[in-house]
Amino acid sequence: MNQSIFYLLGFVTIMFALLVVFAKNPIHSALYMVMTFFSITCHYVLLNAQFLAIVNFIVYMGAI
């Protein structure tokens, strides 16, 4: 169960990262980058690294 969620999040992360690069509108690119960071935060939660998830959420998503 967790492994399939992990692979699904991996696919979503890669998809949003590609959308960041190929988006023509900079606003859309920034929103895709927020979603990329959020999916990485979900990866940290699945790996039981809650401190890294909180730091990632506050520092990276808060900066954008």
GROMACS .gro file of C-alpha atoms in nm:
model
   64
    1MET     CA    1   0.000   0.000   0.000
    2ASN     CA    2   0.265   0.255   0.103
    3GLN     CA    3   0.490   0.152  -0.184
    4SER     CA    4   0.219   0.221  -0.442
    5ILE     CA    5   0.150   0.562  -0.283
    6PHE     CA    6   0.524   0.632  -0.291
    7TYR     CA    7   0.546   0.550  -0.662
    8LEU     CA    8   0.234   0.755  -0.736
    9LEU     CA    9   0.384   1.052  -0.553
   10GLY     CA   10   0.708   1.002  -0.744
   11PHE     CA   11   0.520   1.019  -1.072
   12VAL     CA   12   0.329   1.330  -0.959
   13THR     CA   13   0.652   1.497  -0.845
   14ILE     CA   14   0.824   1.435  -1.177
   15MET     CA   15   0.516   1.551  -1.367
   16PHE     CA   16   0.497   1.880  -1.175
   17ALA     CA   17   0.874   1.933  -1.207
   18LEU     CA   18   0.846   1.899  -1.584
   19LEU     CA   19   0.552   2.139  -1.587
   20VAL     CA   20   0.767   2.393  -1.399
   21VAL     CA   21   1.026   2.381  -1.675
   22PHE     CA   22   0.790   2.378  -1.973
   23ALA     CA   23   0.520   2.623  -1.855
   24LYS     CA   24   0.507   2.939  -2.062
   25ASN     CA   25   0.340   3.151  -1.795
   26PRO     CA   26   0.568   3.231  -1.498
   27ILE     CA   27   0.272   3.235  -1.258
   28HIS     CA   28   0.177   2.883  -1.360
   29SER     CA   29   0.538   2.779  -1.327
   30ALA     CA   30   0.550   2.910  -0.969
   31LEU     CA   31   0.229   2.727  -0.883
   32TYR     CA   32   0.366   2.404  -1.028
   33MET     CA   33   0.680   2.454  -0.821
   34VAL     CA   34   0.469   2.486  -0.506
   35MET     CA   35   0.296   2.160  -0.595
   36THR     CA   36   0.635   1.997  -0.655
   37PHE     CA   37   0.755   2.102  -0.310
   38PHE     CA   38   0.429   1.983  -0.156
   39SER     CA   39   0.466   1.640  -0.312
   40ILE     CA   40   0.825   1.622  -0.185
   41THR     CA   41   0.691   1.706   0.160
   42CYS     CA   42   0.450   1.414   0.126
   43HIS     CA   43   0.747   1.192   0.040
   44TYR     CA   44   0.915   1.295   0.365
   45VAL     CA   45   0.600   1.211   0.562
   46LEU     CA   46   0.585   0.867   0.402
   47LEU     CA   47   0.948   0.810   0.497
   48ASN     CA   48   0.873   0.905   0.863
   49ALA     CA   49   1.091   1.215   0.843
   50GLN     CA   50   0.840   1.459   0.986
   51PHE     CA   51   1.102   1.719   1.083
   52LEU     CA   52   1.228   1.739   0.725
   53ALA     CA   53   0.869   1.763   0.603
   54ILE     CA   54   0.796   2.057   0.833
   55VAL     CA   55   1.121   2.233   0.741
   56ASN     CA   56   1.056   2.178   0.371
   57PHE     CA   57   0.703   2.311   0.406
   58ILE     CA   58   0.802   2.622   0.604
   59VAL     CA   59   1.124   2.718   0.426
   60TYR     CA   60   1.063   2.635   0.062
   61MET     CA   61   0.688   2.677   0.028
   62GLY     CA   62   0.689   2.980   0.256
   63ALA     CA   63   0.956   3.150   0.046
   64ILE     CA   64   0.749   3.127  -0.269
   0.00000   0.00000   0.00000
